[in-house]
Amino acid sequence: MEPPRAPPPPELEFGGPWGAGALTLLLPLGLVEVVSASLGEGEGWGTPAPALPTPLTLALVLAWVGAHGLGSCWRPPRSPRETPGPLRDLGSAASSVAFGLGLVLLARRRLRGGGTGHPVYEFFVGGELGSAPEPPESLHWERVGLCAWLLVLAAALGEQQRLWGSPSLPLVLVAAAQGVPVLRRLRELSRNSPRGPGGFLGVFGALAWGPFGGPLPVLLLLRRPQNRLGGAGGAACGGLYVLGLWIFHGATTQRRLFSRDPRDPRVAGLPTVPTATGQVLLAGGWWGLVRRPDHLGELLMALGWTLPCGLSPPLLLLLAGAALRELRAVAGERQQLRRFGEAWGGLCQRVPHRLLPLVY
């Protein structure tokens, strides 16, 4: 009798432990540098020194987390020159809190005997998706960050009103464009539990990358109200955003209806690919255009609210986030291939492009 085969080792994302360790250092430093370059005294890169979290900023972030995002996450500056310091320090403090929470998650997972055997990788990525979330994973970290994002948008609008008499049209449009998906995501989180558990990447994204990286275009327009977009540029950015919102809403609606009931009349006529497990894969509608139309919609929306700032550091932050998300999505597709086998290969033949139609 042939002995049972050992299960294959888990596939590691982001280049394994070395890549995860490098990203653990590069992501917080990159976020603080981009904030400094966007809102600093000079134009562009080259700030004098990296910002370190102070006891005050650490206390503010911890209070904000403890209050579940409903407390004060930052104080509106009294003048545009005072903008970078507090925001940069708070971003650094939030990164430090995320680092500490990542260590707590790793220690608890190790004490329970789970994990992949690579502590650096486990710290960065976290455990397997689908396991039961427990504190601190069961807390809605994403909700905390999204509430802070809304607070920053509201504070920027109020501050420009106080400083310049009225918010500029580009700032109002960008703030509204960001507020729509943030409110939509908050509504989804109010009805669904988080998937957890996670690691440093998830907590850092919720507490630092989102609240302090996401609103950067609004804060840049707050500091530079003379930034004129022009009619053609504004129409192009608005068109990108509306197109992205249309694709994202359509794709997520089709996915939700199909997951709930494939026989629903609104999705019953869409092409599908049967699998050996009895499941069917959606291969029509928006999901017949590319394999990840929801990511495409989000990318177009983000470009729509970032390009009004021109070729600025927030655009670099957007591209870096898109690259990280693409790395994780490619690893997810490899998992789908192992799970569904030939059926997933048939889906890829039917829908050959991952993210950009006719390009990629």
CSV table of N, CA, C and O in Angstrom, one decimal, residues 111-212:
chain,number,residue,atom,x,y,z
A,111,LEU,N,1.6,30.7,20.1
A,111,LEU,CA,1.2,29.9,21.4
A,111,LEU,C,0.2,28.8,21.1
A,111,LEU,O,0.2,27.8,21.8
A,112,ARG,N,-0.6,29.0,20.1
A,112,ARG,CA,-1.6,28.0,19.8
A,112,ARG,C,-1.1,26.9,18.8
A,112,ARG,O,-1.8,26.0,18.5
A,113,GLY,N,0.2,27.0,18.4
A,113,GLY,CA,0.8,26.0,17.6
A,113,GLY,C,0.4,26.1,16.1
A,113,GLY,O,0.7,25.1,15.4
A,114,GLY,N,-0.2,27.2,15.7
A,114,GLY,CA,-0.5,27.3,14.2
A,114,GLY,C,0.5,28.0,13.5
A,114,GLY,O,1.6,28.4,14.0
A,115,GLY,N,0.3,28.2,12.2
A,115,GLY,CA,1.2,29.0,11.4
A,115,GLY,C,1.9,28.2,10.3
A,115,GLY,O,1.7,27.0,10.2
A,116,THR,N,2.7,28.9,9.5
A,116,THR,CA,3.4,28.4,8.3
A,116,THR,C,4.8,28.0,8.6
A,116,THR,O,5.4,27.4,7.8
A,117,GLY,N,5.3,28.3,9.8
A,117,GLY,CA,6.7,28.0,10.1
A,117,GLY,C,7.6,29.2,9.8
A,117,GLY,O,8.8,29.0,10.0
A,118,HIS,N,7.1,30.2,9.2
A,118,HIS,CA,7.9,31.4,8.9
A,118,HIS,C,7.4,32.6,9.7
A,118,HIS,O,6.4,33.3,9.3
A,119,PRO,N,8.0,32.9,10.9
A,119,PRO,CA,7.4,33.9,11.7
A,119,PRO,C,7.4,35.3,11.1
A,119,PRO,O,6.4,36.1,11.3
A,120,VAL,N,8.4,35.7,10.3
A,120,VAL,CA,8.3,37.0,9.7
A,120,VAL,C,7.2,37.1,8.7
A,120,VAL,O,6.4,38.1,8.7
A,121,TYR,N,7.0,36.1,7.9
A,121,TYR,CA,5.9,36.0,7.0
A,121,TYR,C,4.5,36.0,7.7
A,121,TYR,O,3.6,36.7,7.3
A,122,GLU,N,4.4,35.2,8.7
A,122,GLU,CA,3.2,35.2,9.5
A,122,GLU,C,2.9,36.5,10.1
A,122,GLU,O,1.7,37.0,10.2
A,123,PHE,N,3.9,37.2,10.6
A,123,PHE,CA,3.7,38.6,11.2
A,123,PHE,C,3.1,39.5,10.1
A,123,PHE,O,2.2,40.3,10.4
A,124,PHE,N,3.6,39.4,8.9
A,124,PHE,CA,3.2,40.4,7.9
A,124,PHE,C,1.8,40.0,7.3
A,124,PHE,O,1.0,40.9,7.2
A,125,VAL,N,1.6,38.8,7.0
A,125,VAL,CA,0.4,38.4,6.3
A,125,VAL,C,-0.7,37.9,7.2
A,125,VAL,O,-1.9,38.2,7.1
A,126,GLY,N,-0.4,37.2,8.3
A,126,GLY,CA,-1.4,36.7,9.2
A,126,GLY,C,-1.7,35.2,9.0
A,126,GLY,O,-0.9,34.5,8.3
A,127,GLY,N,-2.8,34.8,9.5
A,127,GLY,CA,-3.2,33.4,9.4
A,127,GLY,C,-4.0,33.1,8.2
A,127,GLY,O,-4.1,33.9,7.3
A,128,GLU,N,-4.5,31.9,8.1
A,128,GLU,CA,-5.3,31.5,7.0
A,128,GLU,C,-6.7,32.2,7.0
A,128,GLU,O,-7.3,32.2,8.1
A,129,LEU,N,-7.1,32.6,5.9
A,129,LEU,CA,-8.5,33.2,5.8
A,129,LEU,C,-9.5,32.1,6.0
A,129,LEU,O,-9.3,31.0,5.6
A,130,GLY,N,-10.6,32.4,6.6
A,130,GLY,CA,-11.7,31.5,6.8
A,130,GLY,C,-11.7,30.9,8.2
A,130,GLY,O,-12.7,30.3,8.6
A,131,SER,N,-10.6,31.0,9.0
A,131,SER,CA,-10.7,30.6,10.4
A,131,SER,C,-11.5,31.5,11.2
A,131,SER,O,-11.7,32.7,10.9
A,132,ALA,N,-12.0,31.1,12.4
A,132,ALA,CA,-12.9,31.9,13.2
A,132,ALA,C,-12.2,33.1,13.7
A,132,ALA,O,-11.1,33.0,14.4
A,133,PRO,N,-12.7,34.3,13.5
A,133,PRO,CA,-12.1,35.5,14.0
A,133,PRO,C,-12.3,35.6,15.5
A,133,PRO,O,-13.4,35.4,16.0
A,134,GLU,N,-11.2,36.0,16.2
A,134,GLU,CA,-11.3,36.2,17.6
A,134,GLU,C,-10.6,37.6,17.9
A,134,GLU,O,-9.8,38.0,17.1
A,135,PRO,N,-10.9,38.2,19.1
A,135,PRO,CA,-10.2,39.4,19.4
A,135,PRO,C,-8.6,39.2,19.4
A,135,PRO,O,-8.2,38.1,19.9
A,136,PRO,N,-7.8,40.1,18.8
A,136,PRO,CA,-8.3,41.4,18.3
A,136,PRO,C,-8.7,41.4,16.8
A,136,PRO,O,-9.0,42.4,16.3
A,137,GLU,N,-8.7,40.2,16.2
A,137,GLU,CA,-9.1,40.2,14.8
A,137,GLU,C,-10.6,40.5,14.6
A,137,GLU,O,-11.0,41.0,13.5
A,138,SER,N,-11.4,40.1,15.5
A,138,SER,CA,-12.8,40.3,15.3
A,138,SER,C,-13.3,41.7,15.4
A,138,SER,O,-14.4,42.1,15.0
A,139,LEU,N,-12.4,42.6,15.9
A,139,LEU,CA,-12.7,44.0,15.9
A,139,LEU,C,-12.7,44.5,14.4
A,139,LEU,O,-11.9,44.1,13.6
A,140,HIS,N,-13.5,45.5,14.1
A,140,HIS,CA,-13.6,46.0,12.8
A,140,HIS,C,-12.5,47.0,12.5
A,140,HIS,O,-12.8,48.2,12.6
A,141,TRP,N,-11.3,46.6,12.3
A,141,TRP,CA,-10.2,47.5,12.1
A,141,TRP,C,-10.4,48.4,10.9
A,141,TRP,O,-10.1,49.5,10.9
A,142,GLU,N,-11.0,47.8,9.9
A,142,GLU,CA,-11.3,48.5,8.7
A,142,GLU,C,-12.3,49.6,9.0
A,142,GLU,O,-12.1,50.8,8.4
A,143,ARG,N,-13.3,49.4,9.8
A,143,ARG,CA,-14.2,50.4,10.1
A,143,ARG,C,-13.6,51.5,10.9
A,143,ARG,O,-13.9,52.7,10.7
A,144,VAL,N,-12.6,51.2,11.8
A,144,VAL,CA,-11.9,52.3,12.5
A,144,VAL,C,-11.2,53.2,11.5
A,144,VAL,O,-11.3,54.4,11.6
A,145,GLY,N,-10.5,52.6,10.5
A,145,GLY,CA,-9.8,53.5,9.6
A,145,GLY,C,-10.7,54.2,8.7
A,145,GLY,O,-10.5,55.4,8.3
A,146,LEU,N,-11.8,53.6,8.2
A,146,LEU,CA,-12.8,54.3,7.4
A,146,LEU,C,-13.4,55.5,8.1
A,146,LEU,O,-13.6,56.6,7.5
A,147,CYS,N,-13.8,55.3,9.3
A,147,CYS,CA,-14.3,56.5,10.1
A,147,CYS,C,-13.3,57.6,10.2
A,147,CYS,O,-13.7,58.8,10.1
A,148,ALA,N,-12.1,57.3,10.4
A,148,ALA,CA,-11.0,58.3,10.5
A,148,ALA,C,-10.9,59.0,9.1
A,148,ALA,O,-10.6,60.2,9.1
A,149,TRP,N,-11.0,58.2,8.0
A,149,TRP,CA,-10.9,58.8,6.7
A,149,TRP,C,-12.0,59.9,6.5
A,149,TRP,O,-11.7,61.0,6.0
A,150,LEU,N,-13.2,59.5,6.9
A,150,LEU,CA,-14.3,60.5,6.8
A,150,LEU,C,-14.0,61.7,7.7
A,150,LEU,O,-14.3,62.9,7.3
A,151,LEU,N,-13.5,61.5,8.9
A,151,LEU,CA,-13.1,62.7,9.7
A,151,LEU,C,-12.1,63.6,9.1
A,151,LEU,O,-12.2,64.8,9.2
A,152,VAL,N,-11.1,63.0,8.4
A,152,VAL,CA,-10.1,63.8,7.8
A,152,VAL,C,-10.7,64.6,6.6
A,152,VAL,O,-10.4,65.8,6.4
A,153,LEU,N,-11.6,64.0,5.8
A,153,LEU,CA,-12.2,64.7,4.7
A,153,LEU,C,-13.1,65.9,5.3
A,153,LEU,O,-13.0,67.0,4.7
A,154,ALA,N,-13.8,65.6,6.3
A,154,ALA,CA,-14.7,66.7,6.9
A,154,ALA,C,-13.8,67.8,7.4
A,154,ALA,O,-14.1,69.0,7.3
A,155,ALA,N,-12.7,67.5,8.1
A,155,ALA,CA,-11.9,68.5,8.7
A,155,ALA,C,-11.2,69.3,7.6
A,155,ALA,O,-11.0,70.5,7.7
A,156,ALA,N,-10.8,68.7,6.5
A,156,ALA,CA,-10.2,69.4,5.4
A,156,ALA,C,-11.1,70.4,4.8
A,156,ALA,O,-10.8,71.6,4.5
A,157,LEU,N,-12.4,70.0,4.6
A,157,LEU,CA,-13.4,70.9,4.0
A,157,LEU,C,-13.6,72.1,5.0
A,157,LEU,O,-13.7,73.3,4.5
A,158,GLY,N,-13.7,71.8,6.2
A,158,GLY,CA,-14.0,72.9,7.2
A,158,GLY,C,-12.8,73.8,7.3
A,158,GLY,O,-12.9,75.0,7.5
A,159,GLU,N,-11.6,73.3,7.2
A,159,GLU,CA,-10.4,74.1,7.4
A,159,GLU,C,-10.2,75.0,6.2
A,159,GLU,O,-9.8,76.2,6.3
A,160,GLN,N,-10.5,74.5,4.9
A,160,GLN,CA,-10.3,75.4,3.8
A,160,GLN,C,-11.4,76.5,3.8
A,160,GLN,O,-11.2,77.6,3.4
A,161,GLN,N,-12.6,76.1,4.3
A,161,GLN,CA,-13.7,77.1,4.5
A,161,GLN,C,-13.2,78.2,5.4
A,161,GLN,O,-13.4,79.4,5.1
A,162,ARG,N,-12.5,77.8,6.5
A,162,ARG,CA,-12.1,78.9,7.5
A,162,ARG,C,-10.9,79.7,6.9
A,162,ARG,O,-10.9,80.9,7.1
A,163,LEU,N,-10.0,79.0,6.2
A,163,LEU,CA,-8.8,79.8,5.7
A,163,LEU,C,-9.1,80.6,4.5
A,163,LEU,O,-8.5,81.7,4.4
A,164,TRP,N,-9.9,80.1,3.6
A,164,TRP,CA,-10.0,80.8,2.3
A,164,TRP,C,-11.4,81.3,2.0
A,164,TRP,O,-11.7,81.8,0.9
A,165,GLY,N,-12.3,81.1,2.9
A,165,GLY,CA,-13.7,81.6,2.7
A,165,GLY,C,-14.6,80.6,2.2
A,165,GLY,O,-15.8,80.6,2.5
A,166,SER,N,-14.1,79.7,1.3
A,166,SER,CA,-15.0,78.6,0.8
A,166,SER,C,-14.1,77.5,0.2
A,166,SER,O,-13.0,77.8,-0.3
A,167,PRO,N,-14.5,76.3,0.3
A,167,PRO,CA,-13.7,75.2,-0.3
A,167,PRO,C,-13.6,75.3,-1.8
A,167,PRO,O,-14.6,75.7,-2.5
A,168,SER,N,-12.5,75.0,-2.4
A,168,SER,CA,-12.3,75.0,-3.8
A,168,SER,C,-13.1,73.9,-4.4
A,168,SER,O,-13.4,72.9,-3.8
A,169,LEU,N,-13.5,74.1,-5.7
A,169,LEU,CA,-14.3,73.1,-6.4
A,169,LEU,C,-13.6,71.8,-6.5
A,169,LEU,O,-14.2,70.7,-6.3
A,170,PRO,N,-12.3,71.7,-6.9
A,170,PRO,CA,-11.6,70.5,-6.9
A,170,PRO,C,-11.6,69.7,-5.6
A,170,PRO,O,-11.8,68.5,-5.6
A,171,LEU,N,-11.4,70.5,-4.5
A,171,LEU,CA,-11.4,69.8,-3.2
A,171,LEU,C,-12.7,69.2,-2.9
A,171,LEU,O,-12.8,68.1,-2.4
A,172,VAL,N,-13.8,69.9,-3.2
A,172,VAL,CA,-15.1,69.4,-2.9
A,172,VAL,C,-15.4,68.2,-3.7
A,172,VAL,O,-16.0,67.2,-3.2
A,173,LEU,N,-15.1,68.2,-5.0
A,173,LEU,CA,-15.3,67.1,-5.8
A,173,LEU,C,-14.5,65.8,-5.4
A,173,LEU,O,-15.0,64.7,-5.4
A,174,VAL,N,-13.2,66.0,-5.1
A,174,VAL,CA,-12.4,64.9,-4.6
A,174,VAL,C,-12.9,64.3,-3.3
A,174,VAL,O,-13.0,63.1,-3.1
A,175,ALA,N,-13.3,65.2,-2.4
A,175,ALA,CA,-13.8,64.8,-1.1
A,175,ALA,C,-15.1,64.0,-1.3
A,175,ALA,O,-15.3,62.9,-0.7
A,176,ALA,N,-16.0,64.4,-2.1
A,176,ALA,CA,-17.2,63.7,-2.4
A,176,ALA,C,-16.9,62.4,-3.1
A,176,ALA,O,-17.6,61.4,-2.8
A,177,ALA,N,-16.0,62.4,-4.0
A,177,ALA,CA,-15.6,61.1,-4.7
A,177,ALA,C,-15.1,60.1,-3.8
A,177,ALA,O,-15.4,58.9,-3.9
A,178,GLN,N,-14.3,60.5,-2.8
A,178,GLN,CA,-13.8,59.6,-1.8
A,178,GLN,C,-14.9,59.1,-0.8
A,178,GLN,O,-14.9,58.0,-0.4
A,179,GLY,N,-15.7,60.1,-0.5
A,179,GLY,CA,-16.7,59.7,0.5
A,179,GLY,C,-17.7,58.7,0.1
A,179,GLY,O,-18.2,57.9,0.9
A,180,VAL,N,-18.0,58.6,-1.2
A,180,VAL,CA,-19.0,57.7,-1.7
A,180,VAL,C,-18.6,56.2,-1.5
A,180,VAL,O,-19.3,55.5,-0.8
A,181,PRO,N,-17.4,55.8,-1.9
A,181,PRO,CA,-17.0,54.4,-1.6
A,181,PRO,C,-16.7,54.1,-0.2
A,181,PRO,O,-16.9,53.0,0.3
A,182,VAL,N,-16.3,55.1,0.6
A,182,VAL,CA,-16.0,54.9,2.0
A,182,VAL,C,-17.3,54.6,2.7
A,182,VAL,O,-17.4,53.7,3.5
A,183,LEU,N,-18.4,55.4,2.4
A,183,LEU,CA,-19.7,55.2,3.1
A,183,LEU,C,-20.3,53.9,2.6
A,183,LEU,O,-20.9,53.2,3.4
A,184,ARG,N,-20.0,53.5,1.4
A,184,ARG,CA,-20.5,52.2,0.9
A,184,ARG,C,-19.9,51.1,1.6
A,184,ARG,O,-20.5,50.1,2.0
A,185,ARG,N,-18.6,51.2,1.8
A,185,ARG,CA,-17.9,50.1,2.5
A,185,ARG,C,-18.3,50.0,4.0
A,185,ARG,O,-18.4,48.9,4.5
A,186,LEU,N,-18.5,51.2,4.6
A,186,LEU,CA,-19.0,51.2,6.0
A,186,LEU,C,-20.3,50.5,6.1
A,186,LEU,O,-20.6,49.7,7.0
A,187,ARG,N,-21.2,50.7,5.1
A,187,ARG,CA,-22.5,50.0,5.1
A,187,ARG,C,-22.3,48.5,5.0
A,187,ARG,O,-23.0,47.8,5.6
A,188,GLU,N,-21.4,48.1,4.1
A,188,GLU,CA,-21.2,46.6,4.0
A,188,GLU,C,-20.6,46.1,5.3
A,188,GLU,O,-21.1,45.0,5.7
A,189,LEU,N,-19.7,46.8,6.0
A,189,LEU,CA,-19.2,46.2,7.2
A,189,LEU,C,-20.2,46.2,8.3
A,189,LEU,O,-20.1,45.4,9.2
A,190,SER,N,-21.2,47.0,8.3
A,190,SER,CA,-22.3,47.0,9.3
A,190,SER,C,-23.2,45.7,9.1
A,190,SER,O,-23.8,45.4,10.1
A,191,ARG,N,-23.1,45.1,8.0
A,191,ARG,CA,-23.9,43.9,7.7
A,191,ARG,C,-23.1,42.6,7.7
A,191,ARG,O,-23.7,41.6,7.9
A,192,ASN,N,-21.8,42.7,7.5
A,192,ASN,CA,-21.0,41.5,7.4
A,192,ASN,C,-19.9,41.6,8.5
A,192,ASN,O,-19.4,42.6,8.8
A,193,SER,N,-19.5,40.4,9.0
A,193,SER,CA,-18.4,40.3,9.9
A,193,SER,C,-17.1,40.3,9.1
A,193,SER,O,-17.0,39.9,8.0
A,194,PRO,N,-16.0,40.7,9.7
A,194,PRO,CA,-14.7,40.7,9.1
A,194,PRO,C,-14.3,39.3,8.8
A,194,PRO,O,-14.6,38.4,9.6
A,195,ARG,N,-13.5,39.1,7.8
A,195,ARG,CA,-13.1,37.7,7.4
A,195,ARG,C,-12.0,37.2,8.3
A,195,ARG,O,-11.9,36.0,8.5
A,196,GLY,N,-11.1,38.0,8.9
A,196,GLY,CA,-10.0,37.7,9.7
A,196,GLY,C,-9.6,36.2,9.8
A,196,GLY,O,-10.3,35.4,9.2
A,197,PRO,N,-8.6,35.8,10.4
A,197,PRO,CA,-7.6,36.7,11.1
A,197,PRO,C,-6.6,37.3,10.1
A,197,PRO,O,-6.5,36.9,9.0
A,198,GLY,N,-5.9,38.3,10.6
A,198,GLY,CA,-4.9,39.0,9.8
A,198,GLY,C,-3.6,39.2,10.5
A,198,GLY,O,-3.4,38.7,11.6
A,199,GLY,N,-2.8,40.0,9.8
A,199,GLY,CA,-1.5,40.3,10.4
A,199,GLY,C,-1.2,41.8,10.3
A,199,GLY,O,-2.1,42.6,10.2
A,200,PHE,N,0.1,42.1,10.3
A,200,PHE,CA,0.5,43.5,10.2
A,200,PHE,C,-0.1,44.2,9.0
A,200,PHE,O,-0.5,45.3,9.0
A,201,LEU,N,-0.1,43.5,7.8
A,201,LEU,CA,-0.5,44.1,6.6
A,201,LEU,C,-2.0,44.6,6.7
A,201,LEU,O,-2.3,45.7,6.3
A,202,GLY,N,-2.9,43.8,7.2
A,202,GLY,CA,-4.3,44.2,7.4
A,202,GLY,C,-4.5,45.3,8.3
A,202,GLY,O,-5.2,46.3,8.1
A,203,VAL,N,-3.8,45.2,9.5
A,203,VAL,CA,-4.0,46.3,10.5
A,203,VAL,C,-3.3,47.6,10.1
A,203,VAL,O,-3.9,48.6,10.3
A,204,PHE,N,-2.2,47.5,9.4
A,204,PHE,CA,-1.5,48.7,8.9
A,204,PHE,C,-2.4,49.4,7.8
A,204,PHE,O,-2.5,50.6,7.8
A,205,GLY,N,-2.9,48.6,7.0
A,205,GLY,CA,-3.8,49.1,5.9
A,205,GLY,C,-5.0,49.8,6.5
A,205,GLY,O,-5.4,50.9,6.0
A,206,ALA,N,-5.6,49.3,7.6
A,206,ALA,CA,-6.8,49.9,8.2
A,206,ALA,C,-6.4,51.1,9.0
A,206,ALA,O,-7.2,52.1,9.0
A,207,LEU,N,-5.4,51.1,9.8
A,207,LEU,CA,-5.1,52.1,10.7
A,207,LEU,C,-4.2,53.2,10.2
A,207,LEU,O,-4.2,54.4,10.7
A,208,ALA,N,-3.4,52.9,9.2
A,208,ALA,CA,-2.4,53.9,8.7
A,208,ALA,C,-2.5,54.2,7.2
A,208,ALA,O,-2.7,55.4,6.9
A,209,TRP,N,-2.5,53.2,6.4
A,209,TRP,CA,-2.5,53.4,4.9
A,209,TRP,C,-3.8,54.1,4.5
A,209,TRP,O,-3.8,55.1,3.7
A,210,GLY,N,-4.9,53.6,5.0
A,210,GLY,CA,-6.2,54.2,4.6
A,210,GLY,C,-6.4,55.6,5.1
A,210,GLY,O,-6.6,56.6,4.4
A,211,PRO,N,-6.4,55.8,6.5
A,211,PRO,CA,-6.7,57.1,7.0
A,211,PRO,C,-5.7,58.2,6.7
A,211,PRO,O,-6.1,59.4,6.6
A,212,PHE,N,-4.4,57.9,6.5
A,212,PHE,CA,-3.4,58.9,6.2
A,212,PHE,C,-2.9,58.9,4.8
A,212,PHE,O,-2.4,59.9,4.3
